[in-house]
Amino acid sequence: MTTRTWLAPIAVLTLFMALLGTMYLDYVVDPEKNLHDFPIAVVNQDVGDTVGGHQVNFGTQITDALRQGIPADKVDLQVLGINEAQLKMQSGAVYGTILIPSDFSKRLGILGVGSVVPGEIQRPTLTLQTNPRSGAFVTEIVTTIGTRALTQVNEQVGKQLTDQVHAQLTPPGGGAAPELTGATRVALADPVHIVTSQFRPLPSGTGQGLTAFFYALLLLLAGLVGSMTIHTMIDAALGFVPTEYGPWYVHFPATPISRFNTLLIKWGVMVITANIVAGVFLAVARLLDMPIDHPLTLFLFSALAIMAVGITGLSVLAALGSAGLLINLILFIILGLPSSGGTVPIEATPKYLGWLAQFEPMHQVFVGVRAILYFNANYQAGLARGVWMSVLGLTIGLMLGTVITRYYDYKGLHRRDLSRS
């Protein structure tokens, strides 16, 4: 045994695990630091009111304060109408909405008057809507950003309202205004009631928004593990590699078949397997009472995703042999999971993961599954992207396998034991 025999696998595995550790830890260590382009909507329905003889619109002031207070390099704050905001929430295009009601200025003015005049009053309300169908961690980020920003706005509004009440109580001829009671000062300092609510809450059986990620992971693993299993078993049956069953060793005579025809057989087995496994996953989900409103769509997309991953994986193995195992693991798992957006949203990961998410298979499969399970199979919510990117991946896999194996056959690079030639 030479030094190279044991040194090579150690070096390969070390580099492999270094890449794995970097990708997996970098995307989860500090999501708030990595935050960028995180979409949140602001809907200002406030119609304004006349306070102290002046026309005011506190909703506009709050919107401006939010724009200034929320860092633009981290959050994509979009000022939208109510209908547009709801449509974007329904498709997952925005992760949360801050709602300012139409009577906000009126209620704030009543609060200012009511603080010194007897009578019943209600604090004006600002609503922070989260979008739980976009992911569990998304909800946490929206709540953190929204609560922090609205608390600061509440303090600013409270100071402004206190100054306004002081001005109203100041005698017209000058002099000191009456001293406000402690209760009044407390009420004016914290004038706004901030309410957090969920937009279209998830039903039970969805794992708080994680079932889409794990279902997508199952589809990816089915394609990846399927390609490795089919590649090995078909090669063994055709006599290209030996098979070991415990202490028994079998090596059939090599079948005289071209590389391209061998790949066609593997592709055919992969297509059949993809449809069967897609049905099995659907049946298991049903048995576990996972809510699925569009079972046929989920089945068809699952089969397509498994085929795209599996056929591409088989083509890489046909092109590179054993080295293709590492390439497939890097492509589909090491680079795929951190850039999927299934646990930590893409907007809370390093920007290079956002670049990877543009083409990495895991992200395309995830957004497709999430759209089917949580967004009523809405094409704009990611299903269209998932379908077309899966078709593109399938096409690339077919072209890669066809061109490479045809080239090998043309060059006479047949599969044979070179040590015996």
Short mmCIF file of C-alpha atoms in Angstrom, two decimals:
data_model
loop_
_atom_site.label_atom_id
_atom_site.label_comp_id
_atom_site.label_asym_id
_atom_site.label_seq_id
_atom_site.Cartn_x
_atom_site.Cartn_y
_atom_site.Cartn_z
CA MET A 1 0.00 0.00 0.00
CA THR A 2 1.43 3.36 -1.05
CA THR A 3 1.11 6.66 0.83
CA ARG A 4 -1.23 7.90 -1.88
CA THR A 5 -3.67 5.09 -1.16
CA TRP A 6 -4.62 6.37 2.27
CA LEU A 7 -3.67 10.04 1.85
CA ALA A 8 -6.00 10.71 -1.10
CA PRO A 9 -9.29 9.84 0.66
CA ILE A 10 -8.24 11.83 3.74
CA ALA A 11 -7.52 14.92 1.63
CA VAL A 12 -10.74 14.61 -0.38
CA LEU A 13 -12.89 14.07 2.71
CA THR A 14 -11.24 16.97 4.56
CA LEU A 15 -11.90 19.39 1.71
CA PHE A 16 -15.41 18.01 1.31
CA MET A 17 -16.24 18.52 5.00
CA ALA A 18 -14.65 21.98 5.06
CA LEU A 19 -17.02 23.04 2.30
CA LEU A 20 -19.93 21.39 4.09
CA GLY A 21 -19.15 23.13 7.39
CA THR A 22 -18.68 26.52 5.76
CA MET A 23 -21.94 26.38 3.81
CA TYR A 24 -24.11 25.06 6.62
CA LEU A 25 -22.81 27.26 9.42
CA ASP A 26 -22.42 30.46 7.42
CA TYR A 27 -26.09 30.60 6.46
CA VAL A 28 -27.42 30.13 9.99
CA VAL A 29 -24.93 31.80 12.34
CA ASP A 30 -26.22 35.40 12.13
CA PRO A 31 -29.39 35.89 10.04
CA GLU A 32 -29.92 39.47 11.29
CA LYS A 33 -26.44 40.50 10.15
CA ASN A 34 -27.04 38.89 6.74
CA LEU A 35 -30.47 40.50 6.32
CA HIS A 36 -30.99 42.17 2.93
CA ASP A 37 -33.95 43.00 0.67
CA PHE A 38 -36.40 41.56 3.22
CA PRO A 39 -39.85 42.52 1.84
CA ILE A 40 -42.32 44.16 4.23
CA ALA A 41 -45.35 46.22 3.15
CA VAL A 42 -46.80 49.35 4.76
CA VAL A 43 -50.47 50.11 4.12
CA ASN A 44 -51.54 53.60 5.17
CA GLN A 45 -55.34 53.89 5.09
CA ASP A 46 -55.43 56.91 7.40
CA VAL A 47 -57.67 59.67 6.00
CA GLY A 48 -56.41 62.26 8.49
CA ASP A 49 -58.35 64.56 10.82
CA THR A 50 -58.53 68.13 12.08
CA VAL A 51 -56.75 68.49 15.40
CA GLY A 52 -56.44 71.86 17.15
CA GLY A 53 -57.69 73.63 14.04
CA HIS A 54 -55.04 72.03 11.82
CA GLN A 55 -55.37 69.19 9.29
CA VAL A 56 -53.07 66.32 10.27
CA ASN A 57 -52.37 62.83 9.00
CA PHE A 58 -50.49 60.80 11.57
CA GLY A 59 -50.54 57.77 9.25
CA THR A 60 -48.38 59.62 6.73
CA GLN A 61 -46.04 60.72 9.49
CA ILE A 62 -45.71 57.13 10.71
CA THR A 63 -45.04 55.88 7.18
CA ASP A 64 -42.28 58.47 6.77
CA ALA A 65 -40.87 57.56 10.19
CA LEU A 66 -40.81 53.87 9.25
CA ARG A 67 -38.96 54.67 6.04
CA GLN A 68 -36.35 56.59 7.98
CA GLY A 69 -36.13 54.22 10.93
CA ILE A 70 -35.95 50.88 9.11
CA PRO A 71 -32.55 50.38 7.40
CA ALA A 72 -33.07 50.31 3.65
CA ASP A 73 -30.04 48.05 3.12
CA LYS A 74 -31.73 45.33 5.16
CA VAL A 75 -35.47 45.73 4.57
CA ASP A 76 -37.33 46.37 1.33
CA LEU A 77 -40.13 48.54 2.77
CA GLN A 78 -42.92 48.80 0.19
CA VAL A 79 -45.73 51.37 0.57
CA LEU A 80 -48.74 49.66 -0.99
CA GLY A 81 -52.50 49.84 -1.17
CA ILE A 82 -54.48 47.30 0.81
CA ASN A 83 -55.47 45.19 -2.22
CA GLU A 84 -51.94 45.02 -3.62
CA ALA A 85 -50.52 44.18 -0.20
CA GLN A 86 -53.00 41.33 0.28
CA LEU A 87 -52.23 39.93 -3.18
CA LYS A 88 -48.51 39.98 -2.41
CA MET A 89 -49.11 38.33 0.95
CA GLN A 90 -51.18 35.63 -0.76
CA SER A 91 -48.32 34.85 -3.15
CA GLY A 92 -45.54 35.17 -0.57
CA ALA A 93 -44.03 38.19 -2.35
CA VAL A 94 -43.99 40.11 0.94
CA TYR A 95 -43.38 38.56 4.35
CA GLY A 96 -45.36 40.97 6.52
CA THR A 97 -47.58 44.05 6.46
CA ILE A 98 -47.90 47.06 8.78
CA LEU A 99 -51.51 48.30 8.66
CA ILE A 100 -52.47 51.85 9.62
CA PRO A 101 -56.30 52.10 9.88
CA SER A 102 -58.40 54.83 8.29
CA ASP A 103 -59.41 56.37 11.63
CA PHE A 104 -55.91 56.44 13.12
CA SER A 105 -55.52 60.26 13.20
CA LYS A 106 -59.06 60.69 14.48
CA ARG A 107 -58.56 58.26 17.37
CA LEU A 108 -55.18 59.77 18.20
CA GLY A 109 -56.78 63.23 18.35
CA ILE A 110 -59.55 61.90 20.59
CA LEU A 111 -56.91 60.36 22.84
CA GLY A 112 -55.20 63.75 23.17
CA VAL A 113 -58.44 65.47 24.08
CA GLY A 114 -59.64 62.64 26.29
CA SER A 115 -56.47 62.72 28.33
CA VAL A 116 -57.64 66.00 29.92
CA VAL A 117 -61.43 65.77 29.37
CA PRO A 118 -63.51 63.12 31.18
CA GLY A 119 -64.95 60.33 29.06
CA GLU A 120 -64.24 56.89 27.61
CA ILE A 121 -61.57 56.66 24.93
CA GLN A 122 -59.82 53.90 22.99
CA ARG A 123 -56.18 53.84 22.00
CA PRO A 124 -55.56 53.88 18.23
CA THR A 125 -54.30 50.61 16.81
CA LEU A 126 -51.46 49.65 14.46
CA THR A 127 -51.52 46.07 13.16
CA LEU A 128 -48.45 44.02 12.29
CA GLN A 129 -49.49 41.14 10.04
CA THR A 130 -47.12 38.21 9.65
CA ASN A 131 -47.19 35.72 6.80
CA PRO A 132 -46.68 32.29 8.43
CA ARG A 133 -47.01 30.48 5.09
CA SER A 134 -43.67 31.97 4.05
CA GLY A 135 -41.88 30.08 6.83
CA ALA A 136 -41.57 29.88 10.59
CA PHE A 137 -38.32 31.87 10.75
CA VAL A 138 -39.79 34.50 8.43
CA THR A 139 -42.51 35.17 10.99
CA GLU A 140 -39.92 35.62 13.72
CA ILE A 141 -37.93 38.12 11.65
CA VAL A 142 -41.05 40.12 10.70
CA THR A 143 -42.16 40.23 14.33
CA THR A 144 -38.73 41.39 15.49
CA ILE A 145 -38.35 44.10 12.83
CA GLY A 146 -41.95 45.29 13.07
CA THR A 147 -42.10 45.40 16.85
CA ARG A 148 -38.81 47.28 17.10
CA ALA A 149 -39.80 49.84 14.45
CA LEU A 150 -43.33 50.38 15.75
CA THR A 151 -42.09 50.78 19.32
CA GLN A 152 -39.84 53.61 18.17
CA VAL A 153 -42.72 55.14 16.22
CA ASN A 154 -44.94 54.85 19.27
CA GLU A 155 -42.42 56.82 21.32
CA GLN A 156 -42.21 59.55 18.66
CA VAL A 157 -46.00 59.80 18.38
CA GLY A 158 -46.28 59.89 22.17
CA LYS A 159 -43.83 62.78 22.42
CA GLN A 160 -45.63 64.67 19.67
CA LEU A 161 -49.02 64.06 21.28
CA THR A 162 -47.75 65.19 24.69
CA ASP A 163 -46.39 68.43 23.20
CA GLN A 164 -49.70 68.96 21.44
CA VAL A 165 -51.71 68.55 24.66
CA HIS A 166 -49.37 70.95 26.46
CA ALA A 167 -49.92 73.48 23.67
CA GLN A 168 -53.70 73.09 23.90
CA LEU A 169 -53.66 73.58 27.68
CA THR A 170 -51.45 76.68 27.57
CA PRO A 171 -53.58 79.78 28.33
CA PRO A 172 -54.05 82.03 25.27
CA GLY A 173 -52.59 84.99 27.12
CA GLY A 174 -49.48 83.07 28.06
CA GLY A 175 -48.40 81.49 31.28
CA ALA A 176 -47.72 77.94 32.36
CA ALA A 177 -49.96 75.07 31.28
CA PRO A 178 -51.61 72.98 34.02
CA GLU A 179 -49.48 70.07 35.19
CA LEU A 180 -50.55 66.74 33.70
CA THR A 181 -51.27 63.88 36.05
CA GLY A 182 -49.00 60.87 36.13
CA ALA A 183 -51.67 58.66 34.57
CA THR A 184 -52.17 61.17 31.76
CA ARG A 185 -48.44 61.35 31.03
CA VAL A 186 -48.25 57.55 30.89
CA ALA A 187 -51.22 57.36 28.53
CA LEU A 188 -49.77 60.02 26.23
CA ALA A 189 -46.28 58.49 26.24
CA ASP A 190 -47.64 55.15 25.01
CA PRO A 191 -50.61 56.15 22.84
CA VAL A 192 -50.67 53.39 20.23
CA HIS A 193 -51.84 49.81 20.73
CA ILE A 194 -49.68 47.50 18.58
CA VAL A 195 -51.41 44.28 17.57
CA THR A 196 -49.66 41.31 15.92
CA SER A 197 -51.84 39.00 13.85
CA GLN A 198 -51.35 36.24 11.29
CA PHE A 199 -52.41 36.61 7.67
CA ARG A 200 -54.05 33.32 6.62
CA PRO A 201 -52.80 31.19 9.54
CA LEU A 202 -51.51 27.73 8.72
CA PRO A 203 -53.73 24.77 9.62
CA SER A 204 -52.58 22.08 12.00
CA GLY A 205 -50.40 19.37 10.51
CA THR A 206 -48.06 21.75 8.70
CA GLY A 207 -45.23 21.76 11.25
CA GLN A 208 -45.49 25.56 11.61
CA GLY A 209 -44.50 25.95 7.99
CA LEU A 210 -41.75 23.32 7.86
CA THR A 211 -43.58 20.50 6.04
CA ALA A 212 -42.92 22.16 2.67
CA PHE A 213 -39.17 22.18 3.31
CA PHE A 214 -39.01 18.57 4.46
CA TYR A 215 -41.26 17.38 1.64
CA ALA A 216 -38.98 19.14 -0.85
CA LEU A 217 -35.96 17.56 0.86
CA LEU A 218 -37.56 14.14 0.45
CA LEU A 219 -38.01 14.74 -3.27
CA LEU A 220 -34.40 15.83 -3.66
CA LEU A 221 -33.11 12.84 -1.71
CA ALA A 222 -35.32 10.51 -3.73
CA GLY A 223 -33.74 11.77 -6.94
CA LEU A 224 -30.19 11.83 -5.58
CA VAL A 225 -30.20 8.52 -3.71
CA GLY A 226 -32.25 7.01 -6.50
CA SER A 227 -29.66 7.96 -9.10
CA MET A 228 -26.80 6.48 -7.06
CA THR A 229 -28.74 3.28 -6.34
CA ILE A 230 -29.90 2.78 -9.92
CA HIS A 231 -26.42 3.55 -11.27
CA THR A 232 -24.79 0.97 -9.00
CA MET A 233 -27.38 -1.79 -9.36
CA ILE A 234 -27.73 -1.53 -13.14
CA ASP A 235 -23.94 -1.50 -13.57
CA ALA A 236 -23.69 -4.56 -11.33
CA ALA A 237 -26.39 -6.41 -13.29
CA LEU A 238 -24.63 -5.57 -16.57
CA GLY A 239 -21.29 -6.77 -15.20
CA PHE A 240 -19.47 -3.44 -15.09
CA VAL A 241 -18.91 -3.47 -11.30
CA PRO A 242 -18.81 -6.31 -8.78
CA THR A 243 -21.50 -6.85 -6.16
CA GLU A 244 -20.88 -7.91 -2.59
CA TYR A 245 -23.50 -9.42 -0.28
CA GLY A 246 -21.75 -9.80 3.06
CA PRO A 247 -19.03 -12.43 2.50
CA TRP A 248 -20.32 -13.27 -1.01
CA TYR A 249 -18.80 -11.64 -4.05
CA VAL A 250 -20.41 -11.65 -7.50
CA HIS A 251 -19.05 -10.19 -10.70
CA PHE A 252 -21.07 -10.99 -13.82
CA PRO A 253 -19.49 -10.95 -17.28
CA ALA A 254 -19.66 -7.51 -18.88
CA THR A 255 -22.63 -7.04 -21.21
CA PRO A 256 -21.74 -5.76 -24.69
CA ILE A 257 -23.78 -2.56 -24.55
CA SER A 258 -22.90 1.04 -25.34
CA ARG A 259 -22.63 3.74 -22.72
CA PHE A 260 -25.58 5.61 -24.22
CA ASN A 261 -27.87 2.57 -24.19
CA THR A 262 -26.82 1.83 -20.62
CA LEU A 263 -27.78 5.37 -19.65
CA LEU A 264 -31.12 5.00 -21.45
CA ILE A 265 -31.90 1.96 -19.30
CA LYS A 266 -31.03 3.88 -16.13
CA TRP A 267 -33.14 6.83 -17.21
CA GLY A 268 -36.09 4.55 -17.87
CA VAL A 269 -35.82 2.97 -14.43
CA MET A 270 -35.56 6.46 -12.90
CA VAL A 271 -38.76 7.65 -14.61
CA ILE A 272 -40.73 4.65 -13.33
CA THR A 273 -39.25 4.97 -9.86
CA ALA A 274 -40.00 8.71 -9.70
CA ASN A 275 -43.71 8.17 -10.29
CA ILE A 276 -43.92 5.34 -7.77
CA VAL A 277 -42.01 7.25 -5.08
CA ALA A 278 -44.08 10.40 -5.68
CA GLY A 279 -47.20 8.31 -5.02
CA VAL A 280 -45.64 6.77 -1.91
CA PHE A 281 -44.75 10.18 -0.45
CA LEU A 282 -48.28 11.42 -1.12
CA ALA A 283 -49.80 8.36 0.55
CA VAL A 284 -47.54 8.73 3.60
CA ALA A 285 -48.47 12.41 3.91
CA ARG A 286 -52.15 11.48 3.76
CA LEU A 287 -51.73 8.81 6.43
CA LEU A 288 -50.06 11.39 8.68
CA ASP A 289 -53.00 13.81 8.17
CA MET A 290 -50.85 16.42 6.46
CA PRO A 291 -53.24 18.92 4.81
CA ILE A 292 -52.94 18.68 1.01
CA ASP A 293 -55.51 20.66 -0.98
CA HIS A 294 -54.07 19.82 -4.40
CA PRO A 295 -52.92 16.16 -4.29
CA LEU A 296 -52.75 15.68 -8.08
CA THR A 297 -50.64 18.82 -8.53
CA LEU A 298 -48.34 17.74 -5.72
CA PHE A 299 -47.98 14.25 -7.24
CA LEU A 300 -47.18 15.56 -10.72
CA PHE A 301 -44.70 18.15 -9.48
CA SER A 302 -43.06 15.60 -7.16
CA ALA A 303 -42.58 13.13 -10.00
CA LEU A 304 -41.14 15.89 -12.21
CA ALA A 305 -38.73 17.06 -9.50
CA ILE A 306 -37.50 13.53 -8.73
CA MET A 307 -36.97 12.83 -12.42
CA ALA A 308 -35.10 16.11 -12.94
CA VAL A 309 -32.73 15.45 -10.04
CA GLY A 310 -32.38 11.72 -10.73
CA ILE A 311 -31.77 11.96 -14.46
CA THR A 312 -29.26 14.78 -14.01
CA GLY A 313 -27.52 12.78 -11.29
CA LEU A 314 -27.31 9.73 -13.56
CA SER A 315 -25.87 11.87 -16.37
CA VAL A 316 -23.17 13.26 -14.07
CA LEU A 317 -22.29 9.72 -12.97
CA ALA A 318 -22.17 8.58 -16.59
CA ALA A 319 -19.85 11.47 -17.44
CA LEU A 320 -17.50 11.36 -14.44
CA GLY A 321 -17.83 7.88 -12.97
CA SER A 322 -17.12 7.60 -9.24
CA ALA A 323 -16.15 11.29 -9.03
CA GLY A 324 -19.74 12.05 -10.00
CA LEU A 325 -20.86 10.96 -6.52
CA LEU A 326 -19.00 13.90 -4.94
CA ILE A 327 -20.18 16.31 -7.65
CA ASN A 328 -23.81 15.28 -7.09
CA LEU A 329 -23.50 15.64 -3.31
CA ILE A 330 -21.99 19.10 -3.70
CA LEU A 331 -24.56 20.22 -6.28
CA PHE A 332 -27.71 18.88 -4.67
CA ILE A 333 -26.93 18.75 -0.93
CA ILE A 334 -23.98 20.88 0.18
CA LEU A 335 -24.88 23.89 -1.96
CA GLY A 336 -28.57 23.08 -2.14
CA LEU A 337 -29.82 23.02 1.45
CA PRO A 338 -28.36 26.34 2.66
CA SER A 339 -29.65 28.12 -0.47
CA SER A 340 -33.10 26.49 -0.36
CA GLY A 341 -34.76 29.17 1.79
CA GLY A 342 -36.71 26.43 3.53
CA THR A 343 -35.61 27.19 7.08
CA VAL A 344 -33.85 30.56 6.97
CA PRO A 345 -35.23 32.86 4.22
CA ILE A 346 -32.87 33.76 1.39
CA GLU A 347 -33.07 37.42 2.44
CA ALA A 348 -31.52 36.51 5.81
CA THR A 349 -28.56 34.54 4.43
CA PRO A 350 -25.25 35.70 2.89
CA LYS A 351 -25.78 37.20 -0.56
CA TYR A 352 -23.84 34.49 -2.36
CA LEU A 353 -26.51 32.02 -1.23
CA GLY A 354 -29.09 34.22 -2.93
CA TRP A 355 -27.05 33.89 -6.10
CA LEU A 356 -26.96 30.12 -5.71
CA ALA A 357 -30.72 30.06 -5.12
CA GLN A 358 -31.27 31.34 -8.65
CA PHE A 359 -30.33 27.94 -10.08
CA GLU A 360 -29.77 25.46 -7.23
CA PRO A 361 -32.30 22.59 -7.57
CA MET A 362 -33.29 22.54 -3.88
CA HIS A 363 -34.63 26.10 -3.92
CA GLN A 364 -36.67 25.51 -7.06
CA VAL A 365 -38.21 22.35 -5.62
CA PHE A 366 -38.93 24.06 -2.29
CA VAL A 367 -40.75 27.08 -3.73
CA GLY A 368 -42.81 24.76 -5.91
CA VAL A 369 -43.83 22.51 -3.03
CA ARG A 370 -44.51 25.51 -0.75
CA ALA A 371 -46.78 27.07 -3.37
CA ILE A 372 -48.77 23.84 -3.65
CA LEU A 373 -49.08 23.18 0.09
CA TYR A 374 -49.49 26.71 1.49
CA PHE A 375 -50.44 29.10 -1.33
CA ASN A 376 -53.26 27.21 -3.06
CA ALA A 377 -51.00 26.05 -5.91
CA ASN A 378 -50.58 29.69 -6.97
CA TYR A 379 -48.25 29.95 -9.94
CA GLN A 380 -47.04 33.38 -8.83
CA ALA A 381 -46.17 32.01 -5.38
CA GLY A 382 -43.39 29.86 -6.83
CA LEU A 383 -45.11 26.98 -8.63
CA ALA A 384 -44.34 28.40 -12.08
CA ARG A 385 -40.69 28.84 -11.13
CA GLY A 386 -40.52 25.35 -9.65
CA VAL A 387 -42.05 23.73 -12.74
CA TRP A 388 -40.03 25.55 -15.38
CA MET A 389 -36.73 25.27 -13.51
CA SER A 390 -37.36 21.54 -13.03
CA VAL A 391 -38.06 21.19 -16.76
CA LEU A 392 -34.88 23.15 -17.48
CA GLY A 393 -32.88 20.92 -15.12
CA LEU A 394 -34.36 17.82 -16.71
CA THR A 395 -33.48 19.11 -20.19
CA ILE A 396 -29.90 19.90 -19.13
CA GLY A 397 -29.55 16.43 -17.61
CA LEU A 398 -30.83 14.73 -20.77
CA MET A 399 -28.58 16.80 -23.02
CA LEU A 400 -25.53 16.30 -20.81
CA GLY A 401 -25.98 12.54 -20.63
CA THR A 402 -26.70 12.19 -24.35
CA VAL A 403 -23.76 14.31 -25.53
CA ILE A 404 -21.19 12.81 -23.14
CA THR A 405 -22.09 9.15 -23.60
CA ARG A 406 -22.43 9.54 -27.37
CA TYR A 407 -18.99 11.17 -27.44
CA TYR A 408 -17.47 8.37 -25.37
CA ASP A 409 -19.03 5.74 -27.66
CA TYR A 410 -17.87 7.62 -30.77
CA LYS A 411 -14.32 7.72 -29.44
CA GLY A 412 -14.41 4.02 -28.65
CA LEU A 413 -14.10 4.62 -24.90
CA HIS A 414 -16.03 1.48 -24.02
CA ARG A 415 -16.49 0.30 -20.44
CA ARG A 416 -13.99 -2.46 -19.87
CA ASP A 417 -11.38 -3.54 -17.33
CA LEU A 418 -8.21 -1.79 -18.48
CA SER A 419 -6.06 -3.91 -16.17
CA ARG A 420 -6.85 -6.99 -18.31
CA SER A 421 -6.20 -5.35 -21.66
#
